Amino acid sequence: MTGLSPSQLQKPQNERSGVPGGWIPGAGRILVCRGVCGPATEDWPDSSRDGCPSPLPCGISSSHPQQGRRAAENPGPAVTPCRCLSPSDTPSPQDNTEYFLSSGDKIRFFFEKGVFDEKGNFLVPPEKSINKIGHALHAHDPVFKGATHSSKVQAVARSLGFHMPVVVQSMYIFKQPRIGGKVPAHQDATFLYTEPLGRLLGLWIALEDTTVENGCLWFIPGSHTSGVSRRMVRTPAGSMTGISIRGSDPAWDNSLYVPTEVGRGSLVLIHGEVVHKSEQNLSDHSRHVYTFHLMEASGTVWSPENWLQPTAELPFPPLYT
């Protein structure tokens, strides 16, 4: 496995991000690599499959949706209900924000809106109530740790010119049937800000087919070139909300969005500044995804105002092993 093919790496100069030695794909043309994982195997052979000239197997199998469901059904005694903050939310004390803010070095469960009654009882089956699990699966769960640091993921990063990539967060997103909430338009760098910009890359692995009906990703091509005008930042210790929103997003034209339907096993590489969203899942089918973010650590400053911070217990682990 050598990472991305030469044809995938051929991009106009104006799409380059400033990552030393390469670029981060994502917006002028969304890069989708099919065949990342297969319908019944943890490790596809290195051969062309499903239209991608160099498929990117990552070692994640289609059994992961079942593993995710088992985790949701048995969350353990430490889990407390926490409504999942979405990119459009204005934080409030009711959101149990501290649970969210301290999740960067842990595995925690975040629930969909409307799944509890006023007494905290489930209104839906528990296994259908989880929005996502985050944000340190890559560090504490052996299956996801192995997938994140697999030789094939490392090969992708090397082919993109990453010198010192570190893993900053990871999430398992369920997008539950009928209730899986929409994710409003946003840029990942709003929440995971670096100086300079262009050092953040999202790896988004579809563990089930993603369609318009079950909430696939939508992108605005070319939107990674306009900078970041909104930031979610930590507020000073002792403040009521814990986080605040600084600035505002422009009014993005809905007609510019392009849906990105991909099959199970596809990898989508997401530039940190590309505008993207997903709609509510109104179908009878879930849309399970494993996603994590890499940062080029060489010559990069991770904003001390970001909600997620490395800790003594979990510094951002290097991708290369």
PDB file of C-alpha atoms in Angstrom:
ATOM      1  CA  MET A   1       0.000   0.000   0.000  1.00  0.00           C
ATOM      2  CA  THR A   2       1.575   3.297  -1.114  1.00  0.00           C
ATOM      3  CA  GLY A   3      -1.174   5.768  -0.239  1.00  0.00           C
ATOM      4  CA  LEU A   4      -2.787   8.003  -2.831  1.00  0.00           C
ATOM      5  CA  SER A   5      -2.152   7.429  -6.520  1.00  0.00           C
ATOM      6  CA  PRO A   6      -0.368  10.014  -8.711  1.00  0.00           C
ATOM      7  CA  SER A   7      -3.656  10.937 -10.376  1.00  0.00           C
ATOM      8  CA  GLN A   8      -5.253  11.609  -6.995  1.00  0.00           C
ATOM      9  CA  LEU A   9      -2.342  13.801  -5.995  1.00  0.00           C
ATOM     10  CA  GLN A  10      -2.485  15.967  -9.110  1.00  0.00           C
ATOM     11  CA  LYS A  11      -4.175  19.192  -7.992  1.00  0.00           C
ATOM     12  CA  PRO A  12      -4.021  22.807  -9.131  1.00  0.00           C
ATOM     13  CA  GLN A  13      -1.560  24.909  -7.159  1.00  0.00           C
ATOM     14  CA  ASN A  14      -4.374  27.085  -5.789  1.00  0.00           C
ATOM     15  CA  GLU A  15      -5.762  24.074  -3.929  1.00  0.00           C
ATOM     16  CA  ARG A  16      -2.566  23.548  -1.940  1.00  0.00           C
ATOM     17  CA  SER A  17      -2.957  24.111   1.771  1.00  0.00           C
ATOM     18  CA  GLY A  18       0.523  24.930   2.999  1.00  0.00           C
ATOM     19  CA  VAL A  19       1.191  21.562   4.609  1.00  0.00           C
ATOM     20  CA  PRO A  20       4.948  21.028   4.197  1.00  0.00           C
ATOM     21  CA  GLY A  21       5.650  18.918   1.153  1.00  0.00           C
ATOM     22  CA  GLY A  22       2.083  18.547   0.004  1.00  0.00           C
ATOM     23  CA  TRP A  23      -1.537  19.551   0.210  1.00  0.00           C
ATOM     24  CA  ILE A  24      -4.666  18.571   2.024  1.00  0.00           C
ATOM     25  CA  PRO A  25      -7.436  17.593  -0.401  1.00  0.00           C
ATOM     26  CA  GLY A  26     -10.936  18.598   0.223  1.00  0.00           C
ATOM     27  CA  ALA A  27     -12.761  21.338  -1.542  1.00  0.00           C
ATOM     28  CA  GLY A  28     -12.026  22.151  -5.174  1.00  0.00           C
ATOM     29  CA  ARG A  29     -12.815  18.520  -5.814  1.00  0.00           C
ATOM     30  CA  ILE A  30     -13.869  16.316  -2.921  1.00  0.00           C
ATOM     31  CA  LEU A  31     -11.549  13.322  -2.771  1.00  0.00           C
ATOM     32  CA  VAL A  32     -13.423  10.069  -2.215  1.00  0.00           C
ATOM     33  CA  CYS A  33     -11.515   6.811  -2.138  1.00  0.00           C
ATOM     34  CA  ARG A  34     -13.681   3.721  -2.380  1.00  0.00           C
ATOM     35  CA  GLY A  35     -12.855   0.323  -1.006  1.00  0.00           C
ATOM     36  CA  VAL A  36     -11.431   1.443   2.332  1.00  0.00           C
ATOM     37  CA  CYS A  37     -13.084  -1.490   4.048  1.00  0.00           C
ATOM     38  CA  GLY A  38     -15.030  -4.374   2.680  1.00  0.00           C
ATOM     39  CA  PRO A  39     -18.381  -5.970   3.321  1.00  0.00           C
ATOM     40  CA  ALA A  40     -16.933  -8.831   5.296  1.00  0.00           C
ATOM     41  CA  THR A  41     -13.209  -8.409   5.846  1.00  0.00           C
ATOM     42  CA  GLU A  42     -10.907  -6.346   8.023  1.00  0.00           C
ATOM     43  CA  ASP A  43      -8.182  -6.013   5.423  1.00  0.00           C
ATOM     44  CA  TRP A  44      -8.779  -5.735   1.692  1.00  0.00           C
ATOM     45  CA  PRO A  45      -5.827  -6.753  -0.458  1.00  0.00           C
ATOM     46  CA  ASP A  46      -4.035  -3.879  -2.150  1.00  0.00           C
ATOM     47  CA  SER A  47      -5.861  -3.979  -5.458  1.00  0.00           C
ATOM     48  CA  SER A  48      -8.172  -1.715  -7.401  1.00  0.00           C
ATOM     49  CA  ARG A  49     -11.806  -1.907  -6.304  1.00  0.00           C
ATOM     50  CA  ASP A  50     -14.989  -0.047  -7.044  1.00  0.00           C
ATOM     51  CA  GLY A  51     -13.602   2.686  -9.235  1.00  0.00           C
ATOM     52  CA  CYS A  52     -10.755   3.950  -7.065  1.00  0.00           C
ATOM     53  CA  PRO A  53      -7.414   3.474  -8.806  1.00  0.00           C
ATOM     54  CA  SER A  54      -5.677   3.007  -5.478  1.00  0.00           C
ATOM     55  CA  PRO A  55      -8.158   1.914  -2.808  1.00  0.00           C
ATOM     56  CA  LEU A  56      -7.302   2.896   0.727  1.00  0.00           C
ATOM     57  CA  PRO A  57      -7.985  -0.078   3.026  1.00  0.00           C
ATOM     58  CA  CYS A  58      -7.705   1.026   6.630  1.00  0.00           C
ATOM     59  CA  GLY A  59      -8.354  -2.157   8.560  1.00  0.00           C
ATOM     60  CA  ILE A  60     -11.888  -1.270   9.665  1.00  0.00           C
ATOM     61  CA  SER A  61     -14.454  -3.935   8.968  1.00  0.00           C
ATOM     62  CA  SER A  62     -18.194  -3.766   8.487  1.00  0.00           C
ATOM     63  CA  SER A  63     -18.585  -5.404  11.893  1.00  0.00           C
ATOM     64  CA  HIS A  64     -17.928  -1.998  13.457  1.00  0.00           C
ATOM     65  CA  PRO A  65     -21.558  -0.875  13.244  1.00  0.00           C
ATOM     66  CA  GLN A  66     -22.407  -3.911  15.357  1.00  0.00           C
ATOM     67  CA  GLN A  67     -19.578  -3.089  17.753  1.00  0.00           C
ATOM     68  CA  GLY A  68     -20.895   0.453  17.998  1.00  0.00           C
ATOM     69  CA  ARG A  69     -24.393  -0.785  18.727  1.00  0.00           C
ATOM     70  CA  ARG A  70     -23.090  -3.069  21.475  1.00  0.00           C
ATOM     71  CA  ALA A  71     -21.264  -0.127  23.022  1.00  0.00           C
ATOM     72  CA  ALA A  72     -24.419   1.973  22.888  1.00  0.00           C
ATOM     73  CA  GLU A  73     -26.456  -0.790  24.507  1.00  0.00           C
ATOM     74  CA  ASN A  74     -23.889  -1.182  27.302  1.00  0.00           C
ATOM     75  CA  PRO A  75     -22.492   2.281  27.965  1.00  0.00           C
ATOM     76  CA  GLY A  76     -21.337   1.485  31.495  1.00  0.00           C
ATOM     77  CA  PRO A  77     -22.074   3.164  34.832  1.00  0.00           C
ATOM     78  CA  ALA A  78     -20.042   6.315  34.179  1.00  0.00           C
ATOM     79  CA  VAL A  79     -22.190   7.525  31.308  1.00  0.00           C
ATOM     80  CA  THR A  80     -24.578  10.379  32.003  1.00  0.00           C
ATOM     81  CA  PRO A  81     -27.090  11.854  29.550  1.00  0.00           C
ATOM     82  CA  CYS A  82     -25.487  14.672  27.608  1.00  0.00           C
ATOM     83  CA  ARG A  83     -27.179  16.248  24.620  1.00  0.00           C
ATOM     84  CA  CYS A  84     -24.735  16.429  21.768  1.00  0.00           C
ATOM     85  CA  LEU A  85     -23.565  19.951  20.915  1.00  0.00           C
ATOM     86  CA  SER A  86     -23.821  20.587  17.199  1.00  0.00           C
ATOM     87  CA  PRO A  87     -21.894  23.183  15.196  1.00  0.00           C
ATOM     88  CA  SER A  88     -24.840  25.580  15.302  1.00  0.00           C
ATOM     89  CA  ASP A  89     -25.467  25.386  19.041  1.00  0.00           C
ATOM     90  CA  THR A  90     -25.058  28.257  21.436  1.00  0.00           C
ATOM     91  CA  PRO A  91     -23.866  26.584  24.642  1.00  0.00           C
ATOM     92  CA  SER A  92     -25.977  26.787  27.761  1.00  0.00           C
ATOM     93  CA  PRO A  93     -25.617  25.360  31.262  1.00  0.00           C
ATOM     94  CA  GLN A  94     -28.312  22.783  30.511  1.00  0.00           C
ATOM     95  CA  ASP A  95     -26.065  21.140  27.914  1.00  0.00           C
ATOM     96  CA  ASN A  96     -23.791  19.611  30.546  1.00  0.00           C
ATOM     97  CA  THR A  97     -20.960  21.395  28.764  1.00  0.00           C
ATOM     98  CA  GLU A  98     -18.285  20.268  31.212  1.00  0.00           C
ATOM     99  CA  TYR A  99     -18.975  16.661  30.246  1.00  0.00           C
ATOM    100  CA  PHE A 100     -18.264  17.660  26.657  1.00  0.00           C
ATOM    101  CA  LEU A 101     -15.243  19.844  27.398  1.00  0.00           C
ATOM    102  CA  SER A 102     -13.504  17.128  29.405  1.00  0.00           C
ATOM    103  CA  SER A 103     -14.125  14.392  26.823  1.00  0.00           C
ATOM    104  CA  GLY A 104     -11.060  15.041  24.678  1.00  0.00           C
ATOM    105  CA  ASP A 105      -8.966  12.361  26.384  1.00  0.00           C
ATOM    106  CA  LYS A 106     -11.833   9.979  27.161  1.00  0.00           C
ATOM    107  CA  ILE A 107     -14.501   7.824  25.538  1.00  0.00           C
ATOM    108  CA  ARG A 108     -17.891   9.372  26.246  1.00  0.00           C
ATOM    109  CA  PHE A 109     -21.409   9.045  24.924  1.00  0.00           C
ATOM    110  CA  PHE A 110     -23.498  11.897  23.531  1.00  0.00           C
ATOM    111  CA  PHE A 111     -27.213  11.532  22.971  1.00  0.00           C
ATOM    112  CA  GLU A 112     -29.603  12.772  20.331  1.00  0.00           C
ATOM    113  CA  LYS A 113     -32.113  15.489  21.101  1.00  0.00           C
ATOM    114  CA  GLY A 114     -35.510  14.355  22.319  1.00  0.00           C
ATOM    115  CA  VAL A 115     -34.582  10.855  23.445  1.00  0.00           C
ATOM    116  CA  PHE A 116     -35.285  11.478  27.163  1.00  0.00           C
ATOM    117  CA  ASP A 117     -38.452  12.489  28.965  1.00  0.00           C
ATOM    118  CA  GLU A 118     -38.485  15.133  31.698  1.00  0.00           C
ATOM    119  CA  LYS A 119     -37.422  12.512  34.268  1.00  0.00           C
ATOM    120  CA  GLY A 120     -34.453  11.333  32.248  1.00  0.00           C
ATOM    121  CA  ASN A 121     -36.039   8.107  31.043  1.00  0.00           C
ATOM    122  CA  PHE A 122     -35.417   6.872  27.521  1.00  0.00           C
ATOM    123  CA  LEU A 123     -38.157   7.566  24.994  1.00  0.00           C
ATOM    124  CA  VAL A 124     -36.450   5.345  22.419  1.00  0.00           C
ATOM    125  CA  PRO A 125     -34.467   2.114  22.757  1.00  0.00           C
ATOM    126  CA  PRO A 126     -31.084   2.971  24.296  1.00  0.00           C
ATOM    127  CA  GLU A 127     -29.208   1.594  21.313  1.00  0.00           C
ATOM    128  CA  LYS A 128     -31.092   4.073  19.107  1.00  0.00           C
ATOM    129  CA  SER A 129     -30.447   7.073  21.356  1.00  0.00           C
ATOM    130  CA  ILE A 130     -26.741   7.714  20.814  1.00  0.00           C
ATOM    131  CA  ASN A 131     -25.637  10.511  18.520  1.00  0.00           C
ATOM    132  CA  LYS A 132     -21.924   9.794  18.773  1.00  0.00           C
ATOM    133  CA  ILE A 133     -19.122   8.369  20.900  1.00  0.00           C
ATOM    134  CA  GLY A 134     -15.988  10.498  21.338  1.00  0.00           C
ATOM    135  CA  HIS A 135     -13.419  11.826  21.482  1.00  0.00           C
ATOM    136  CA  ALA A 136     -10.500   9.465  22.198  1.00  0.00           C
ATOM    137  CA  LEU A 137     -11.462   6.143  20.646  1.00  0.00           C
ATOM    138  CA  HIS A 138      -8.134   6.271  18.828  1.00  0.00           C
ATOM    139  CA  ALA A 139      -6.291   6.161  22.155  1.00  0.00           C
ATOM    140  CA  HIS A 140      -8.340   3.896  24.417  1.00  0.00           C
ATOM    141  CA  ASP A 141     -10.153   1.369  22.235  1.00  0.00           C
ATOM    142  CA  PRO A 142      -7.794  -1.230  20.711  1.00  0.00           C
ATOM    143  CA  VAL A 143      -9.886  -1.749  17.568  1.00  0.00           C
ATOM    144  CA  PHE A 144     -10.109   1.930  16.694  1.00  0.00           C
ATOM    145  CA  LYS A 145      -6.548   2.580  17.810  1.00  0.00           C
ATOM    146  CA  GLY A 146      -5.349  -0.096  15.417  1.00  0.00           C
ATOM    147  CA  ALA A 147      -7.441   1.266  12.567  1.00  0.00           C
ATOM    148  CA  THR A 148      -6.344   4.861  13.141  1.00  0.00           C
ATOM    149  CA  HIS A 149      -2.662   4.011  13.245  1.00  0.00           C
ATOM    150  CA  SER A 150      -2.760   1.326  10.560  1.00  0.00           C
ATOM    151  CA  SER A 151       0.030   1.227   8.011  1.00  0.00           C
ATOM    152  CA  LYS A 152      -2.505   2.092   5.322  1.00  0.00           C
ATOM    153  CA  VAL A 153      -3.649   5.280   7.029  1.00  0.00           C
ATOM    154  CA  GLN A 154      -0.006   6.174   7.592  1.00  0.00           C
ATOM    155  CA  ALA A 155       0.648   5.640   3.888  1.00  0.00           C
ATOM    156  CA  VAL A 156      -2.161   8.054   3.001  1.00  0.00           C
ATOM    157  CA  ALA A 157      -0.706  10.688   5.336  1.00  0.00           C
ATOM    158  CA  ARG A 158       2.793  10.257   3.891  1.00  0.00           C
ATOM    159  CA  SER A 159       1.508  10.565   0.348  1.00  0.00           C
ATOM    160  CA  LEU A 160      -0.088  13.893   1.333  1.00  0.00           C
ATOM    161  CA  GLY A 161       3.206  15.230   2.648  1.00  0.00           C
ATOM    162  CA  PHE A 162       2.555  14.997   6.379  1.00  0.00           C
ATOM    163  CA  HIS A 163       5.855  15.021   8.291  1.00  0.00           C
ATOM    164  CA  MET A 164       4.687  14.936  11.923  1.00  0.00           C
ATOM    165  CA  PRO A 165       0.950  14.176  11.941  1.00  0.00           C
ATOM    166  CA  VAL A 166      -0.760  13.792  15.292  1.00  0.00           C
ATOM    167  CA  VAL A 167      -4.258  12.520  16.026  1.00  0.00           C
ATOM    168  CA  VAL A 168      -6.309  15.169  17.799  1.00  0.00           C
ATOM    169  CA  GLN A 169      -9.719  13.496  18.129  1.00  0.00           C
ATOM    170  CA  SER A 170     -11.895  10.616  16.955  1.00  0.00           C
ATOM    171  CA  MET A 171     -15.622   9.927  16.856  1.00  0.00           C
ATOM    172  CA  TYR A 172     -18.032   7.140  16.038  1.00  0.00           C
ATOM    173  CA  ILE A 173     -21.159   8.772  14.593  1.00  0.00           C
ATOM    174  CA  PHE A 174     -24.404   6.788  14.418  1.00  0.00           C
ATOM    175  CA  LYS A 175     -26.850   9.023  12.492  1.00  0.00           C
ATOM    176  CA  GLN A 176     -29.736   7.001  13.881  1.00  0.00           C
ATOM    177  CA  PRO A 177     -32.721   6.072  11.668  1.00  0.00           C
ATOM    178  CA  ARG A 178     -35.472   8.694  11.676  1.00  0.00           C
ATOM    179  CA  ILE A 179     -33.945  10.757  14.519  1.00  0.00           C
ATOM    180  CA  GLY A 180     -30.297  11.214  13.503  1.00  0.00           C
ATOM    181  CA  GLY A 181     -29.888  14.964  13.791  1.00  0.00           C
ATOM    182  CA  LYS A 182     -28.722  17.318  11.067  1.00  0.00           C
ATOM    183  CA  VAL A 183     -25.250  18.842  11.288  1.00  0.00           C
ATOM    184  CA  PRO A 184     -25.518  22.443  10.084  1.00  0.00           C
ATOM    185  CA  ALA A 185     -23.011  23.927   7.664  1.00  0.00           C
ATOM    186  CA  HIS A 186     -19.634  24.435   9.290  1.00  0.00           C
ATOM    187  CA  GLN A 187     -15.866  24.286   8.906  1.00  0.00           C
ATOM    188  CA  ASP A 188     -13.922  21.912  11.126  1.00  0.00           C
ATOM    189  CA  ALA A 189     -11.338  24.628  11.799  1.00  0.00           C
ATOM    190  CA  THR A 190     -14.049  26.590  13.615  1.00  0.00           C
ATOM    191  CA  PHE A 191     -13.647  24.074  16.428  1.00  0.00           C
ATOM    192  CA  LEU A 192     -10.108  22.783  15.800  1.00  0.00           C
ATOM    193  CA  TYR A 193      -8.188  25.944  14.926  1.00  0.00           C
ATOM    194  CA  THR A 194      -4.519  26.016  13.988  1.00  0.00           C
ATOM    195  CA  GLU A 195      -1.991  28.667  13.096  1.00  0.00           C
ATOM    196  CA  PRO A 196      -1.303  28.696  10.261  1.00  0.00           C
ATOM    197  CA  LEU A 197      -4.510  27.363   8.807  1.00  0.00           C
ATOM    198  CA  GLY A 198      -4.412  24.452   6.396  1.00  0.00           C
ATOM    199  CA  ARG A 199      -2.871  21.981   8.854  1.00  0.00           C
ATOM    200  CA  LEU A 200      -6.024  20.024   9.720  1.00  0.00           C
ATOM    201  CA  LEU A 201      -7.404  17.013   7.852  1.00  0.00           C
ATOM    202  CA  GLY A 202     -10.504  14.966   8.606  1.00  0.00           C
ATOM    203  CA  LEU A 203     -10.609  11.291   7.623  1.00  0.00           C
ATOM    204  CA  TRP A 204     -14.233  10.195   7.349  1.00  0.00           C
ATOM    205  CA  ILE A 205     -14.806   6.465   6.861  1.00  0.00           C
ATOM    206  CA  ALA A 206     -18.271   5.256   5.873  1.00  0.00           C
ATOM    207  CA  LEU A 207     -19.097   2.010   7.652  1.00  0.00           C
ATOM    208  CA  GLU A 208     -22.479   1.890   5.916  1.00  0.00           C
ATOM    209  CA  ASP A 209     -23.723   3.245   2.599  1.00  0.00           C
ATOM    210  CA  THR A 210     -24.376   6.985   2.824  1.00  0.00           C
ATOM    211  CA  THR A 211     -27.178   8.505   0.759  1.00  0.00           C
ATOM    212  CA  VAL A 212     -29.125  11.730   0.565  1.00  0.00           C
ATOM    213  CA  GLU A 213     -31.936   9.941   2.410  1.00  0.00           C
ATOM    214  CA  ASN A 214     -29.869   8.817   5.413  1.00  0.00           C
ATOM    215  CA  GLY A 215     -27.793  11.976   5.776  1.00  0.00           C
ATOM    216  CA  CYS A 216     -24.731  11.921   3.524  1.00  0.00           C
ATOM    217  CA  LEU A 217     -22.200  14.745   3.526  1.00  0.00           C
ATOM    218  CA  TRP A 218     -22.755  17.877   1.424  1.00  0.00           C
ATOM    219  CA  PHE A 219     -19.859  20.159   0.422  1.00  0.00           C
ATOM    220  CA  ILE A 220     -19.379  23.566  -1.163  1.00  0.00           C
ATOM    221  CA  PRO A 221     -16.524  22.996  -3.630  1.00  0.00           C
ATOM    222  CA  GLY A 222     -13.807  25.631  -3.394  1.00  0.00           C
ATOM    223  CA  SER A 223     -14.964  26.933  -0.013  1.00  0.00           C
ATOM    224  CA  HIS A 224     -11.657  26.042   1.679  1.00  0.00           C
ATOM    225  CA  THR A 225     -10.039  29.173   0.233  1.00  0.00           C
ATOM    226  CA  SER A 226     -12.078  31.792   2.121  1.00  0.00           C
ATOM    227  CA  GLY A 227     -10.635  31.495   5.618  1.00  0.00           C
ATOM    228  CA  VAL A 228     -12.500  30.950   8.890  1.00  0.00           C
ATOM    229  CA  SER A 229     -14.809  33.632  10.255  1.00  0.00           C
ATOM    230  CA  ARG A 230     -16.327  31.803  13.237  1.00  0.00           C
ATOM    231  CA  ARG A 231     -14.580  30.230  16.205  1.00  0.00           C
ATOM    232  CA  MET A 232     -15.810  28.124  19.097  1.00  0.00           C
ATOM    233  CA  VAL A 233     -13.508  28.910  22.013  1.00  0.00           C
ATOM    234  CA  ARG A 234     -13.175  28.055  25.662  1.00  0.00           C
ATOM    235  CA  THR A 235     -14.238  30.784  28.036  1.00  0.00           C
ATOM    236  CA  PRO A 236     -12.227  31.638  31.164  1.00  0.00           C
ATOM    237  CA  ALA A 237     -12.349  29.154  34.005  1.00  0.00           C
ATOM    238  CA  GLY A 238     -15.422  29.604  36.164  1.00  0.00           C
ATOM    239  CA  SER A 239     -17.606  31.077  33.445  1.00  0.00           C
ATOM    240  CA  MET A 240     -21.161  29.824  33.172  1.00  0.00           C
ATOM    241  CA  THR A 241     -21.069  28.355  29.678  1.00  0.00           C
ATOM    242  CA  GLY A 242     -17.518  27.034  29.362  1.00  0.00           C
ATOM    243  CA  ILE A 243     -17.467  27.804  25.636  1.00  0.00           C
ATOM    244  CA  SER A 244     -18.576  30.674  23.461  1.00  0.00           C
ATOM    245  CA  ILE A 245     -18.942  31.519  19.789  1.00  0.00           C
ATOM    246  CA  ARG A 246     -16.778  34.275  18.351  1.00  0.00           C
ATOM    247  CA  GLY A 247     -17.680  35.773  14.985  1.00  0.00           C
ATOM    248  CA  SER A 248     -20.262  34.458  12.544  1.00  0.00           C
ATOM    249  CA  ASP A 249     -20.433  32.469   9.344  1.00  0.00           C
ATOM    250  CA  PRO A 250     -21.384  34.090   6.053  1.00  0.00           C
ATOM    251  CA  ALA A 251     -24.721  33.226   4.488  1.00  0.00           C
ATOM    252  CA  TRP A 252     -23.636  30.276   2.377  1.00  0.00           C
ATOM    253  CA  ASP A 253     -25.744  29.760  -0.731  1.00  0.00           C
ATOM    254  CA  ASN A 254     -27.653  26.480  -0.481  1.00  0.00           C
ATOM    255  CA  SER A 255     -27.489  26.041  -4.233  1.00  0.00           C
ATOM    256  CA  LEU A 256     -23.705  25.588  -4.015  1.00  0.00           C
ATOM    257  CA  TYR A 257     -23.800  22.385  -1.981  1.00  0.00           C
ATOM    258  CA  VAL A 258     -22.952  19.107  -3.677  1.00  0.00           C
ATOM    259  CA  PRO A 259     -24.121  15.819  -2.091  1.00  0.00           C
ATOM    260  CA  THR A 260     -21.437  13.193  -1.624  1.00  0.00           C
ATOM    261  CA  GLU A 261     -23.085   9.781  -1.564  1.00  0.00           C
ATOM    262  CA  VAL A 262     -20.510   7.057  -0.952  1.00  0.00           C
ATOM    263  CA  GLY A 263     -20.634   3.326  -0.450  1.00  0.00           C
ATOM    264  CA  ARG A 264     -19.680   1.404   2.623  1.00  0.00           C
ATOM    265  CA  GLY A 265     -15.919   1.327   2.916  1.00  0.00           C
ATOM    266  CA  SER A 266     -15.279   4.714   1.302  1.00  0.00           C
ATOM    267  CA  LEU A 267     -12.851   7.222   2.734  1.00  0.00           C
ATOM    268  CA  VAL A 268     -13.563  10.935   2.389  1.00  0.00           C
ATOM    269  CA  LEU A 269     -10.694  13.332   3.123  1.00  0.00           C
ATOM    270  CA  ILE A 270     -11.998  16.640   4.456  1.00  0.00           C
ATOM    271  CA  HIS A 271      -9.983  19.851   4.377  1.00  0.00           C
ATOM    272  CA  GLY A 272     -10.197  21.699   7.692  1.00  0.00           C
ATOM    273  CA  GLU A 273     -11.709  24.792   6.072  1.00  0.00           C
ATOM    274  CA  VAL A 274     -14.099  23.275   3.532  1.00  0.00           C
ATOM    275  CA  VAL A 275     -17.767  24.080   4.254  1.00  0.00           C
ATOM    276  CA  HIS A 276     -19.835  20.950   4.718  1.00  0.00           C
ATOM    277  CA  LYS A 277     -23.003  19.720   6.373  1.00  0.00           C
ATOM    278  CA  SER A 278     -25.345  16.758   6.647  1.00  0.00           C
ATOM    279  CA  GLU A 279     -29.108  16.663   6.889  1.00  0.00           C
ATOM    280  CA  GLN A 280     -31.313  14.775   9.328  1.00  0.00           C
ATOM    281  CA  ASN A 281     -31.624  11.070   8.709  1.00  0.00           C
ATOM    282  CA  LEU A 282     -35.262  10.600   7.717  1.00  0.00           C
ATOM    283  CA  SER A 283     -34.777   7.075   6.426  1.00  0.00           C
ATOM    284  CA  ASP A 284     -35.129   3.698   8.108  1.00  0.00           C
ATOM    285  CA  HIS A 285     -31.393   3.071   7.774  1.00  0.00           C
ATOM    286  CA  SER A 286     -28.589   4.249  10.029  1.00  0.00           C
ATOM    287  CA  ARG A 287     -25.437   5.919   8.702  1.00  0.00           C
ATOM    288  CA  HIS A 288     -22.531   4.732  10.801  1.00  0.00           C
ATOM    289  CA  VAL A 289     -19.199   6.508  10.386  1.00  0.00           C
ATOM    290  CA  TYR A 290     -15.789   6.445  12.036  1.00  0.00           C
ATOM    291  CA  THR A 291     -13.968   9.742  11.705  1.00  0.00           C
ATOM    292  CA  PHE A 292     -10.817  11.270  13.114  1.00  0.00           C
ATOM    293  CA  HIS A 293      -8.691  14.375  12.594  1.00  0.00           C
ATOM    294  CA  LEU A 294      -5.005  14.736  11.905  1.00  0.00           C
ATOM    295  CA  MET A 295      -2.894  17.847  12.427  1.00  0.00           C
ATOM    296  CA  GLU A 296       0.530  18.482  10.941  1.00  0.00           C
ATOM    297  CA  ALA A 297       2.461  19.268  14.119  1.00  0.00           C
ATOM    298  CA  SER A 298       5.614  20.545  12.433  1.00  0.00           C
ATOM    299  CA  GLY A 299       5.541  24.343  12.438  1.00  0.00           C
ATOM    300  CA  THR A 300       1.938  24.430  13.689  1.00  0.00           C
ATOM    301  CA  VAL A 301       0.417  26.033  16.775  1.00  0.00           C
ATOM    302  CA  TRP A 302      -2.702  24.382  18.188  1.00  0.00           C
ATOM    303  CA  SER A 303      -4.886  27.208  19.469  1.00  0.00           C
ATOM    304  CA  PRO A 304      -4.991  27.292  23.287  1.00  0.00           C
ATOM    305  CA  GLU A 305      -8.566  28.573  22.902  1.00  0.00           C
ATOM    306  CA  ASN A 306      -9.819  25.403  21.216  1.00  0.00           C
ATOM    307  CA  TRP A 307     -12.392  23.447  23.206  1.00  0.00           C
ATOM    308  CA  LEU A 308     -10.240  20.320  22.857  1.00  0.00           C
ATOM    309  CA  GLN A 309      -6.797  20.420  24.432  1.00  0.00           C
ATOM    310  CA  PRO A 310      -4.085  17.809  24.854  1.00  0.00           C
ATOM    311  CA  THR A 311      -3.717  16.663  28.441  1.00  0.00           C
ATOM    312  CA  ALA A 312      -0.960  15.184  30.563  1.00  0.00           C
ATOM    313  CA  GLU A 313      -2.834  11.891  30.390  1.00  0.00           C
ATOM    314  CA  LEU A 314      -3.231  12.078  26.611  1.00  0.00           C
ATOM    315  CA  PRO A 315      -0.958  14.326  24.573  1.00  0.00           C
ATOM    316  CA  PHE A 316      -1.872  14.228  20.906  1.00  0.00           C
ATOM    317  CA  PRO A 317      -0.384  10.887  19.805  1.00  0.00           C
ATOM    318  CA  PRO A 318       1.838  10.761  16.708  1.00  0.00           C
ATOM    319  CA  LEU A 319       0.228   8.952  13.795  1.00  0.00           C
ATOM    320  CA  TYR A 320       3.438   7.354  12.613  1.00  0.00           C
ATOM    321  CA  THR A 321       4.532   4.352  14.624  1.00  0.00           C
TER     322      THR A 321
END
